[in-house]
XYZ file of C-alpha atoms in Angstrom:
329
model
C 98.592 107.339 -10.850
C 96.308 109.206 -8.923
C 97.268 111.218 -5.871
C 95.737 109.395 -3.467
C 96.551 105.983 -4.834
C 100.581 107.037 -4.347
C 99.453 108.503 -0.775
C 98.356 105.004 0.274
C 100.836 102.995 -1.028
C 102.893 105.072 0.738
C 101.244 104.512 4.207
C 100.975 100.744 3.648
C 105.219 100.757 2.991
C 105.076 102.412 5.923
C 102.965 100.489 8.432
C 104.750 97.111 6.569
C 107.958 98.846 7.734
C 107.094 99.615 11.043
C 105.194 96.201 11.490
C 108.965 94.284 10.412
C 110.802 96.227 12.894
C 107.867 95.835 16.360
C 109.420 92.861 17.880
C 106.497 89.930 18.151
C 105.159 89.696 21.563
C 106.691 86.448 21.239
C 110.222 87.573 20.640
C 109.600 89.772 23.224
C 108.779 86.864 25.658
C 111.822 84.715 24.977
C 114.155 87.614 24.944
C 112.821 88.813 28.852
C 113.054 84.451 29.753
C 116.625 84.771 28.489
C 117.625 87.650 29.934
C 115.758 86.799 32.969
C 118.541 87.120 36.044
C 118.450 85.280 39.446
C 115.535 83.217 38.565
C 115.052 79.647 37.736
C 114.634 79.280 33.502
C 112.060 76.557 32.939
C 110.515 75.994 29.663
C 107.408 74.137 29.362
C 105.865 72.683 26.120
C 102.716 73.087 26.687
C 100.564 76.557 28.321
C 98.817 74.012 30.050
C 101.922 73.259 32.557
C 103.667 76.630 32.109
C 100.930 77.953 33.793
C 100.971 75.807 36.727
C 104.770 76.246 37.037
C 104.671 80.269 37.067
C 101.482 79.652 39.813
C 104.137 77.674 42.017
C 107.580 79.251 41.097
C 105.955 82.422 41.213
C 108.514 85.946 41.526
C 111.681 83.568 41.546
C 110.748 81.722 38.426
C 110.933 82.540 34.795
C 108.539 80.430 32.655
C 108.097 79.950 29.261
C 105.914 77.367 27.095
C 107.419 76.305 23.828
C 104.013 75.701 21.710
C 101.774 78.512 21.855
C 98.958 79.675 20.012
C 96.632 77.414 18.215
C 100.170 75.002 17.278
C 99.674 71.254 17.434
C 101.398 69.768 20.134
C 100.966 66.595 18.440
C 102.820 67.281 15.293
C 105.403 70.121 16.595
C 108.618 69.938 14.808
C 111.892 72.363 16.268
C 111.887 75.102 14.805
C 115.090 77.845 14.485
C 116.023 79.162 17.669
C 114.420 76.289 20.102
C 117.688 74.480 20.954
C 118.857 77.970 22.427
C 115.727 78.061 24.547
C 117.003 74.442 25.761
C 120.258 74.838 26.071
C 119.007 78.001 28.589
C 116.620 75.929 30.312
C 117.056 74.996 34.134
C 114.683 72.585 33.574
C 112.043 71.262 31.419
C 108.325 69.839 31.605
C 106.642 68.305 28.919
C 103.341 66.278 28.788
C 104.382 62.582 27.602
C 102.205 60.198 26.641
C 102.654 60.193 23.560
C 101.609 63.818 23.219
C 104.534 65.380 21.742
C 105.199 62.656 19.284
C 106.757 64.713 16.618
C 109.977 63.182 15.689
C 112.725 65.534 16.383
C 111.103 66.990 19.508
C 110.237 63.503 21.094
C 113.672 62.772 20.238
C 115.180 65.272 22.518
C 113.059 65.169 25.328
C 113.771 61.786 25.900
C 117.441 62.339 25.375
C 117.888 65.557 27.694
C 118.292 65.372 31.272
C 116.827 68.025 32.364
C 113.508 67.223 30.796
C 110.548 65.428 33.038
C 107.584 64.355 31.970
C 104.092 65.068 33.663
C 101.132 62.933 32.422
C 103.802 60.198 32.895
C 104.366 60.836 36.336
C 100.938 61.302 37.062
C 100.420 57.716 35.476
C 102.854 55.968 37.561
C 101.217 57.643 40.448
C 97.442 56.554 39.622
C 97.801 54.283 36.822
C 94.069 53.166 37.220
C 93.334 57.281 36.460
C 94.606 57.008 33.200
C 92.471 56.884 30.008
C 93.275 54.421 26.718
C 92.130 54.649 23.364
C 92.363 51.998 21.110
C 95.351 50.687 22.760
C 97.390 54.328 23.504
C 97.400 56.224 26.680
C 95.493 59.234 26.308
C 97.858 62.686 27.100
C 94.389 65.038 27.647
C 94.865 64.799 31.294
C 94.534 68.409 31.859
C 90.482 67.936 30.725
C 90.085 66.923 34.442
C 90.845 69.308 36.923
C 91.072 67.181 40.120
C 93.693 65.048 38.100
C 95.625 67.447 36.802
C 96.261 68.908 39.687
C 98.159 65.771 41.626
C 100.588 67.057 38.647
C 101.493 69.953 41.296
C 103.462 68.180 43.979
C 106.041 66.625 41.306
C 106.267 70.386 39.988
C 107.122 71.457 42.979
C 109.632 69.180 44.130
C 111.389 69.759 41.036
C 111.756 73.387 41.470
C 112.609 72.819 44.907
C 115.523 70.422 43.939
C 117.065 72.970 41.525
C 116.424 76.335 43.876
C 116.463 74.752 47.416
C 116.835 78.866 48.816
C 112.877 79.210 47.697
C 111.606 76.035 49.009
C 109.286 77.732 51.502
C 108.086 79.717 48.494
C 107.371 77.019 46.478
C 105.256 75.197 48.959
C 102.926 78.278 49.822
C 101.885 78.365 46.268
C 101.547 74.860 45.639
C 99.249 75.144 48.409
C 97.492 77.691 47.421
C 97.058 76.543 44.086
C 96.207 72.984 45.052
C 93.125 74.679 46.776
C 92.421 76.947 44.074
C 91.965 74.379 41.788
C 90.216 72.005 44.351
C 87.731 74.756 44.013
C 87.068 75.361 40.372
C 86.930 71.080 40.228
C 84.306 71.059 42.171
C 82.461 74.210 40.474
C 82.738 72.259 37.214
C 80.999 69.367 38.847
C 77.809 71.029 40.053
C 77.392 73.107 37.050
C 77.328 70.339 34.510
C 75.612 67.358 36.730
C 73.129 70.029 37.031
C 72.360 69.338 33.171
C 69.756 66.381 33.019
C 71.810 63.194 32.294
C 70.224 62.638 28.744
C 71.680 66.150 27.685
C 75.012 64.979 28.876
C 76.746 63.931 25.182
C 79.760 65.974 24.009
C 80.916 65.830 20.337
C 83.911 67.778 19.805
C 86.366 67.790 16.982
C 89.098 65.221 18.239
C 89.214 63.215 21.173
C 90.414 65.379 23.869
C 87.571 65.377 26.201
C 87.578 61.876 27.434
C 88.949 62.881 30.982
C 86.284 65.569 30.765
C 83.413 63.337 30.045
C 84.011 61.321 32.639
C 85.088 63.328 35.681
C 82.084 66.257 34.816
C 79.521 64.607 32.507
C 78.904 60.670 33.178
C 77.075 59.896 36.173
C 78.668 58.701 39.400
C 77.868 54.781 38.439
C 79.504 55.382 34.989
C 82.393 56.870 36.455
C 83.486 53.264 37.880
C 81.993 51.451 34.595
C 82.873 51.952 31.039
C 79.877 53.550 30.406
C 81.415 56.725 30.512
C 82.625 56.366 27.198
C 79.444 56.927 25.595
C 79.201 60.441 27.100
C 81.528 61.995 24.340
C 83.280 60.740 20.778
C 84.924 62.800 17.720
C 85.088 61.997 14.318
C 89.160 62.770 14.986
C 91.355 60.730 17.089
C 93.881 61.372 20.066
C 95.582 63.362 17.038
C 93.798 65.483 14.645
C 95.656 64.143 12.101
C 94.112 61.866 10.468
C 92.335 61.933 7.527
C 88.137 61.026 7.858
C 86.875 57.787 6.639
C 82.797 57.640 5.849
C 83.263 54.845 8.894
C 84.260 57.747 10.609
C 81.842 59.912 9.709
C 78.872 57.210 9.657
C 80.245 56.737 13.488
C 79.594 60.475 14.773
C 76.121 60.643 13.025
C 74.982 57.537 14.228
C 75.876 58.869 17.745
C 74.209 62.476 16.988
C 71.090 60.301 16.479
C 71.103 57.890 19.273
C 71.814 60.262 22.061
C 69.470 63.266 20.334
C 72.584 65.367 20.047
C 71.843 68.974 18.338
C 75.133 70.895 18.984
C 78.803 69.500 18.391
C 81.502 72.009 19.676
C 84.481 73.193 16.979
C 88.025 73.500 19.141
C 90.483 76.298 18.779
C 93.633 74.332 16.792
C 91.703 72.727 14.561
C 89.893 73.415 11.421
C 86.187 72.245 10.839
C 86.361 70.438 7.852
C 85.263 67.097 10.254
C 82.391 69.241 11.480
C 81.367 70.520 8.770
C 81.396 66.630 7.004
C 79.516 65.593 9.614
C 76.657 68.071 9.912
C 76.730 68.029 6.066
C 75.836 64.065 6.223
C 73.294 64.527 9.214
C 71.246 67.274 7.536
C 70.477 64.798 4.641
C 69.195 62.543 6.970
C 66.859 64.819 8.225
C 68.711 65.715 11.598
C 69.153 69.929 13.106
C 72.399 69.966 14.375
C 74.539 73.158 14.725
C 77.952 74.905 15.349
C 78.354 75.536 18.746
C 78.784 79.813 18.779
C 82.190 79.540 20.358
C 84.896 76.835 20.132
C 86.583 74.751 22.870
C 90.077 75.146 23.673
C 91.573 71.531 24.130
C 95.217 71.299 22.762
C 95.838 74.505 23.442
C 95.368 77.664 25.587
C 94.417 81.028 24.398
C 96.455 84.185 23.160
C 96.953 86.412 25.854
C 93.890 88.603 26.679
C 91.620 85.609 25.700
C 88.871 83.656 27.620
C 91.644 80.766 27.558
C 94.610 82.629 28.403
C 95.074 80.580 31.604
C 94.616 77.227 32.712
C 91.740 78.185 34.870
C 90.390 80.133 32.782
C 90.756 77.811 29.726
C 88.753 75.329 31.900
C 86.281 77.773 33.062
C 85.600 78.626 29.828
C 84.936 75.017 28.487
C 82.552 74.417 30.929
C 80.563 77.865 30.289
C 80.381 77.151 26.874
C 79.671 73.448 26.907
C 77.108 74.338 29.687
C 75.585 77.196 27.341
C 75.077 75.171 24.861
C 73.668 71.662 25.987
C 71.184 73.557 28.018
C 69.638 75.036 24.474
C 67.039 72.735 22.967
């Protein structure tokens, strides 16, 4: 074997050495939630409500989010290790909804005292808010700010009920971030009704952007009507799950060609086989449609360092992007 052959072997045994012992940014995460003293532990399953519950807890919380990354929350399954991270918990938030609907985790949620659901409560609250599907609430609430955000109050008054000493705290940034998010609502709103209304059509890989379409892309009549509905579909449903029928299929390209539709947008957590089907089947009948250049985030946030590695900026980055691209022609 040649020198330089046994020199780089060498290095890779090396770096594969040194990459086994670097602790994951992950590990490194849980172990600094753990170990975190004189704060409240609460562990979220979704980025989308950890975030909102380190905005509100702030210094004197320690929050953590159980499915990161570009994992299903749909289809999670416990893993090794998460029963610790409950066990450690103060108190947990998860969606509802049928969003976690993975057997052993829906199991314990609904078992476990300390867990509280969000979309749920935000359901009982403004049950005519909520969205149905063929028959199932849909969990997406997040897609529209303004809604989303009457999740902050119940956040709040749950972290005030375990750590009464920080109640002040607590309030402040609920406040604040109430406003905040007031804000980038309303910022959505005038960026994308600035689009002309026949440009308005989202097709996205599974249907997470019904609260989208219709709080920033139907028009203010459609908003009270069903009419919103027609303002975004996927070829995948409340899951992406499922495998694609040609009704499917036949469904999505029938839309492309009714509403004109050139772009459909790819999301983060799932793959583009459906996409890719669909374009496939409108190209041999004669229609341009293309990938949009970056993908959606809809079940879940970014990596840290990302365009989607916050709520806000998760959000702010849908609308860029969806705004980018409907405005090309």
């Amino acid at each position: 074997m040649k020198w330089w052959r046994i020199v780089g072997w060498v290095c890779l045994l090396g770096c594969m050495i040194s990459c086994q012992r670097e602790p994951s940014a992950r590990f490194k995460r849980i172990e600094a939630w753990k170990h975190a003293d004189g704060q409240l532990k609460v562990l979220s399953t979704i980025g989308m409500i950890e975030d909102l519950v380190k905005q509100i807890g702030g210094e004197h919380v320690a929050s953590l989010a159980l499915i990161e990354g570009e994992l299903d929350p749909h289809t999670y399954q416990l893993v090794k290790g998460d029963d610790a991270l409950f066990c450690e918990a103060d108190l947990i938030f998860y969606s509802g909804l049928g969003l976690e609907h993975g057997p052993s985790l829906h199991q314990y949620l609904q078992q476990s005292e300390k867990a509280f659901s969000v979309a749920e409560e935000i359901a009982q609250q403004n049950p005519e808010g909520i969205i149905w599907i063929h028959g199932q609430p849909d969990p997406h609430i997040w897609m529209d700010i303004e809604l989303w955000a009457s999740s902050i109050p119940f956040l709040t008054e749950k972290l005030c009920q375990k750590d009464p000493d920080h109640r002040q705290a607590f309030l402040v940034n609920a406040r604040k971030l109430l406003h905040e998010m007031q804000g980038y609502h309303e910022e959505a709103l005038l960026a994308l009704q600035a689009i002309p209304s026949t440009e308005r059509y989202l097709v996205t890989s599974h249907d997470a952007f019904h609260y989208f379409a219709k709080a920033y892309l139907a028009n203010p009549e459609e908003q009270t009507s069903a009419l919103w509905k027609h303002r975004a579909t996927a070829p995948e449903g409340l899951a992406p799950e499922s495998q694609l029928s040609s009704c499917d299929i036949r469904a999505v390209v029938d839309y492309l060609h009714a509403h004109k539709v050139s772009v459909v947008f790819p999301e983060t957590n799932v793959n583009l086989d459906s996409l890719k089907k669909i374009m496939q089947v409108a190209k041999e009948e004669g229609l341009t449609v293309r990938l949009a250049e970056e993908p959606l985030y809809g079940d879940a946030m970014g990596e840290a360092g990302s365009s989607g590695d916050s709520y806000l900026k998760m959000m702010t980055h849908n609308v860029r992007t969806i705004q980018k691209e409907l405005q090309i022609r």
